mmCIF file of C-alpha atoms in Angstrom:
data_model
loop_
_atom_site.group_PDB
_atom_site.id
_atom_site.type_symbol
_atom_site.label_atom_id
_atom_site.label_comp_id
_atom_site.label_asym_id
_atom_site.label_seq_id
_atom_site.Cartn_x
_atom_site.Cartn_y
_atom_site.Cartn_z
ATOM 1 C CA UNK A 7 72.088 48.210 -39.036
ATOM 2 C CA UNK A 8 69.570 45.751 -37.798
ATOM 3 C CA UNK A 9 69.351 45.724 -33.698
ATOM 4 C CA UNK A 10 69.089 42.272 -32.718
ATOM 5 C CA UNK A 11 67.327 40.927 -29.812
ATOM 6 C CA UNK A 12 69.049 39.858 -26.454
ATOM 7 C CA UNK A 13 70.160 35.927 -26.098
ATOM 8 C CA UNK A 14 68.921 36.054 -22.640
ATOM 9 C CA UNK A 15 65.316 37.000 -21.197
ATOM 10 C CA UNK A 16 65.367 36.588 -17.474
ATOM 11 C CA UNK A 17 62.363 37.024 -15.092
ATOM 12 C CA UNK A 18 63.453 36.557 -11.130
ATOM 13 C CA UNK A 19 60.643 36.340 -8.700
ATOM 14 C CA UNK A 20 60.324 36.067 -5.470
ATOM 15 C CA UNK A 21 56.656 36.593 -2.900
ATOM 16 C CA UNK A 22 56.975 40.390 -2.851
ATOM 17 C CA UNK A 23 59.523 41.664 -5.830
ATOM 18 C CA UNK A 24 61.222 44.237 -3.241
ATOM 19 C CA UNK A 25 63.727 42.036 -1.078
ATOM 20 C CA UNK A 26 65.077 39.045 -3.468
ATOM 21 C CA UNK A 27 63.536 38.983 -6.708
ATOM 22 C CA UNK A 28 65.000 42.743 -6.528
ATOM 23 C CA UNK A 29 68.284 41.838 -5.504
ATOM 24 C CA UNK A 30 69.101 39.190 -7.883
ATOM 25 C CA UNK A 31 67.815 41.020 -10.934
ATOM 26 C CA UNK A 32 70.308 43.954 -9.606
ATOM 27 C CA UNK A 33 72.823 41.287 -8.912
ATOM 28 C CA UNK A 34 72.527 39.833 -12.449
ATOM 29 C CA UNK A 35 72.888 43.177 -14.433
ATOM 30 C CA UNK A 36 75.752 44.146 -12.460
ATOM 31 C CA UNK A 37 77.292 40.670 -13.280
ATOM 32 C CA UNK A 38 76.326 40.779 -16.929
ATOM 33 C CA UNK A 39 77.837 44.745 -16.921
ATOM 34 C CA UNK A 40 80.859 43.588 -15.614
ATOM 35 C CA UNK A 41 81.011 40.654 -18.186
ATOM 36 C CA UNK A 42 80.367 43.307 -21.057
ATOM 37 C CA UNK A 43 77.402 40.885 -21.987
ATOM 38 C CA UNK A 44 74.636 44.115 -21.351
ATOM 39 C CA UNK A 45 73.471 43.613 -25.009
ATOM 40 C CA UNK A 46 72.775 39.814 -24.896
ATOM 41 C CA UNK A 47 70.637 40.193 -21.628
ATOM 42 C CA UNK A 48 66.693 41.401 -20.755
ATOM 43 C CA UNK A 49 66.700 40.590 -17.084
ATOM 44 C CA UNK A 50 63.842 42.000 -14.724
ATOM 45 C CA UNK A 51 61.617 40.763 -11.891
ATOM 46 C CA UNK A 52 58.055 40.341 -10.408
ATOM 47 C CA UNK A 53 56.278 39.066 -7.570
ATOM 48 C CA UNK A 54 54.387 36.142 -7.429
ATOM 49 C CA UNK A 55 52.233 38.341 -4.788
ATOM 50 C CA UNK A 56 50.271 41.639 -4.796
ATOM 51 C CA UNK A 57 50.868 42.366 -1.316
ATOM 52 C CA UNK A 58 53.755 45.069 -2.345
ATOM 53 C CA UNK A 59 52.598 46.147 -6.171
ATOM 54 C CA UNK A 60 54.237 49.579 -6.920
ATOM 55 C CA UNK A 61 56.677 49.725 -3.678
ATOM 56 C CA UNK A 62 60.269 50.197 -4.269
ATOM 57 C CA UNK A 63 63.069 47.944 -3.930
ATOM 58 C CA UNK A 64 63.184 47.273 0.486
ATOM 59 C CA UNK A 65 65.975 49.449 2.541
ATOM 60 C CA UNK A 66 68.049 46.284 3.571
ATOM 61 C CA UNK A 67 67.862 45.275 0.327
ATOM 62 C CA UNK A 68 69.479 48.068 -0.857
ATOM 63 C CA UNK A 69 71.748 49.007 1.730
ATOM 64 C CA UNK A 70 73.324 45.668 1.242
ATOM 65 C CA UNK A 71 73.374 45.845 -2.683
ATOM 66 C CA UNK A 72 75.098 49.284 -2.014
ATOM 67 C CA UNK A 73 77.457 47.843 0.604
ATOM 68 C CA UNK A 74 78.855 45.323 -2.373
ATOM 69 C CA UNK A 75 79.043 47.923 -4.538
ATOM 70 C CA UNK A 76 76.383 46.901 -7.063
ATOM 71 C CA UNK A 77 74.213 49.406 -8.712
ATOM 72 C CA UNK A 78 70.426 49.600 -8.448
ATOM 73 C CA UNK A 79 67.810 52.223 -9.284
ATOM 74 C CA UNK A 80 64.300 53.467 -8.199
ATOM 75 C CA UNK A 81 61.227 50.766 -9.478
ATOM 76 C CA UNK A 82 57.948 49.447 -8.514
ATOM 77 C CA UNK A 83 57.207 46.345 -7.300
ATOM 78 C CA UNK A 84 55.332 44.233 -10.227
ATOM 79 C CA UNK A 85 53.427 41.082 -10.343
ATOM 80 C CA UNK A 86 54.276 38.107 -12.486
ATOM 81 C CA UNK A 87 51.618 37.599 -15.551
ATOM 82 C CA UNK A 88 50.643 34.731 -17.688
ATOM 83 C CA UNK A 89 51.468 36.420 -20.542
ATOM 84 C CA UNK A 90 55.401 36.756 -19.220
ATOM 85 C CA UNK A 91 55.333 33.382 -20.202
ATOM 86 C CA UNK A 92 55.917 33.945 -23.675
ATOM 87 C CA UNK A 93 58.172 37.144 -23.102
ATOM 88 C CA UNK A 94 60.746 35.484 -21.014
ATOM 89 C CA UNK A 95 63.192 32.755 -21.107
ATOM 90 C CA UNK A 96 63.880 31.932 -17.661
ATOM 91 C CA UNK A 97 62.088 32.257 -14.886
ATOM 92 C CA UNK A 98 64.439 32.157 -11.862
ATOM 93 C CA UNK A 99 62.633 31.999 -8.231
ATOM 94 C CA UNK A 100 63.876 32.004 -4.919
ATOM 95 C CA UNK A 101 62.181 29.704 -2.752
ATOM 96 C CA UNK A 102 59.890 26.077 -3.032
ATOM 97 C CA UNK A 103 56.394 28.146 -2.668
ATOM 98 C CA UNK A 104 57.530 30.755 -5.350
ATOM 99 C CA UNK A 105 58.158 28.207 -8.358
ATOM 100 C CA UNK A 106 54.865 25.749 -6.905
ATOM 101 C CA UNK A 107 52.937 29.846 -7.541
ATOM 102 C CA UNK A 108 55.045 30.511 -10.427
ATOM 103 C CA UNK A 109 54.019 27.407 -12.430
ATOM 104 C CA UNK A 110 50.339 28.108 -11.447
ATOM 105 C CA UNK A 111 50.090 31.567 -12.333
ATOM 106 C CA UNK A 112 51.925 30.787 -15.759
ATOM 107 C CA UNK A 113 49.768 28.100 -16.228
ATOM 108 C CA UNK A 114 52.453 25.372 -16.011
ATOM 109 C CA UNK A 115 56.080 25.042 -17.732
ATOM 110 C CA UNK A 116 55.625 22.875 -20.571
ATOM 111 C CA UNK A 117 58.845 24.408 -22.314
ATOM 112 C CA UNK A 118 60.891 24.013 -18.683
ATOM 113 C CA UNK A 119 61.679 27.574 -18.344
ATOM 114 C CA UNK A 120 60.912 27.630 -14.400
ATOM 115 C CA UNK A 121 64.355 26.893 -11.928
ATOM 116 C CA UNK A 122 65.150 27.698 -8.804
ATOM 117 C CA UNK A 123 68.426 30.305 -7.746
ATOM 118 C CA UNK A 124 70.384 27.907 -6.195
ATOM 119 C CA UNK A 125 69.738 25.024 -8.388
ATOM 120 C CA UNK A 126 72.144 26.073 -10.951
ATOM 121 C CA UNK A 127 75.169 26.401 -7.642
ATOM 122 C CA UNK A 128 74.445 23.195 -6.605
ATOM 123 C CA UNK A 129 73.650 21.232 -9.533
ATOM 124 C CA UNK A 130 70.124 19.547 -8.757
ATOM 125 C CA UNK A 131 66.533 20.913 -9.959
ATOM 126 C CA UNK A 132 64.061 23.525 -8.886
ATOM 127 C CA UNK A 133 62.098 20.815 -7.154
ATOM 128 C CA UNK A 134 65.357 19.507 -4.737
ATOM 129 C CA UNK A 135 67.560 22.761 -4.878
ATOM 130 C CA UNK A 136 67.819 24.799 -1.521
ATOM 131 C CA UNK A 137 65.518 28.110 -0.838
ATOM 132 C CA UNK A 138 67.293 31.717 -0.859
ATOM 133 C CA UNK A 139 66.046 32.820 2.679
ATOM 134 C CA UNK A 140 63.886 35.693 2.592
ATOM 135 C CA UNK A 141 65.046 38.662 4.515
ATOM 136 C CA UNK A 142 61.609 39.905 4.854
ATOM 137 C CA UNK A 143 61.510 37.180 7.992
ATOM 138 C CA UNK A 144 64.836 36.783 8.581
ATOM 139 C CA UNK A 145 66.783 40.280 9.237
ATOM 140 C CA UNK A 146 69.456 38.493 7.575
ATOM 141 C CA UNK A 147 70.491 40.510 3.962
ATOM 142 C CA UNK A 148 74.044 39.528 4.155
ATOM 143 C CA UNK A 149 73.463 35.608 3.881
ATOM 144 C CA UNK A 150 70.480 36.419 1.261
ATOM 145 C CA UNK A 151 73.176 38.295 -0.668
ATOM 146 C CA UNK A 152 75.846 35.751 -0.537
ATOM 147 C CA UNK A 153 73.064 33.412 -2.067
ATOM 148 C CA UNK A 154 71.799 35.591 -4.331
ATOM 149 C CA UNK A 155 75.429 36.379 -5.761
ATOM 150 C CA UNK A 156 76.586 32.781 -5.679
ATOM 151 C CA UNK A 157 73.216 31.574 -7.625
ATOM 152 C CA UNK A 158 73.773 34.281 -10.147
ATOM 153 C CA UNK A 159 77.333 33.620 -10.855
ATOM 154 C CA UNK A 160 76.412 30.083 -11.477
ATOM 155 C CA UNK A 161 73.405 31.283 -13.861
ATOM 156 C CA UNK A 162 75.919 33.534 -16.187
ATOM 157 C CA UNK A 163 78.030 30.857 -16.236
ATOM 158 C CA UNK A 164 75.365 27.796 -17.460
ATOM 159 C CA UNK A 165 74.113 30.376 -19.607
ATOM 160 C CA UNK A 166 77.771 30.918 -21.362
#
């Protein structure tokens, strides 16, 4: 039997990969697990930053990933490359200064793979679509969850 590749290859990013990026690709798996849909999906993340290259996923991050229940494992922080371009489908960031960086360090998005989280919730384009608050600054993990979980929802769901 021939394997066949996944339907969906999903990059998130986010400045640091240990906070949101992190979350949401733990998010999505759980989501995709949950749908039975593991074998159509490749989702990971990367940072759009070096500042954290090789850390692991952030305490709050995980102790509210935990607190939902969702399932997430050791890693190291990574940094987005030009050559995920061609690797990936979608490349899902969380805030206005991660997809202006993510379109520069992929060296543009002439086959419109770049979005925004919460543009898919709400309907309007990575350019207009509101920012997933980073938790880094903000203390806040519960609100960046309730994002993160409502933008992926609405992802699985465009992508059905």
């Amino acid at each position: 039997m021939q394997d066949r590749r996944p339907i969906h290859r999903i990059m998130f990013v986010c400045h640091g990969n240990i906070c949101r990026s992190t979350m949401a690709e733990f998010v999505m798996k759980d989501l995709v697990k949950r749908a039975g849909r593991e074998a159509d999906f490749v989702i990971a993340s990367s940072a759009t930053s070096t500042e954290e290259i090789g850390n692991d996923t952030y305490p709050g991050t995980k102790r509210v990933l935990a607190d939902h229940g969702v399932a997430f494992a050791p890693r190291a922080a990574v940094q987005l490359r030009a050559a995920d371009y061609d690797a990936y489908d979608l490349f899902v960031g969380m805030d206005t200064a991660n997809i202006r960086n993510m379109r520069r360090m992929l060296k543009g998005d002439p086959q419109a793979k770049v979005h925004k989280l919460l543009e898919f919730p709400e309907g309007s384009d990575a350019d207009t679509a509101a920012d997933v608050a980073d938790p880094w600054y903000t203390g806040d993990f519960e609100t960046t969850y309730d994002d993160v979980s409502r933008g992926c929802e609405a992802l699985l769901a465009w992508l059905r």
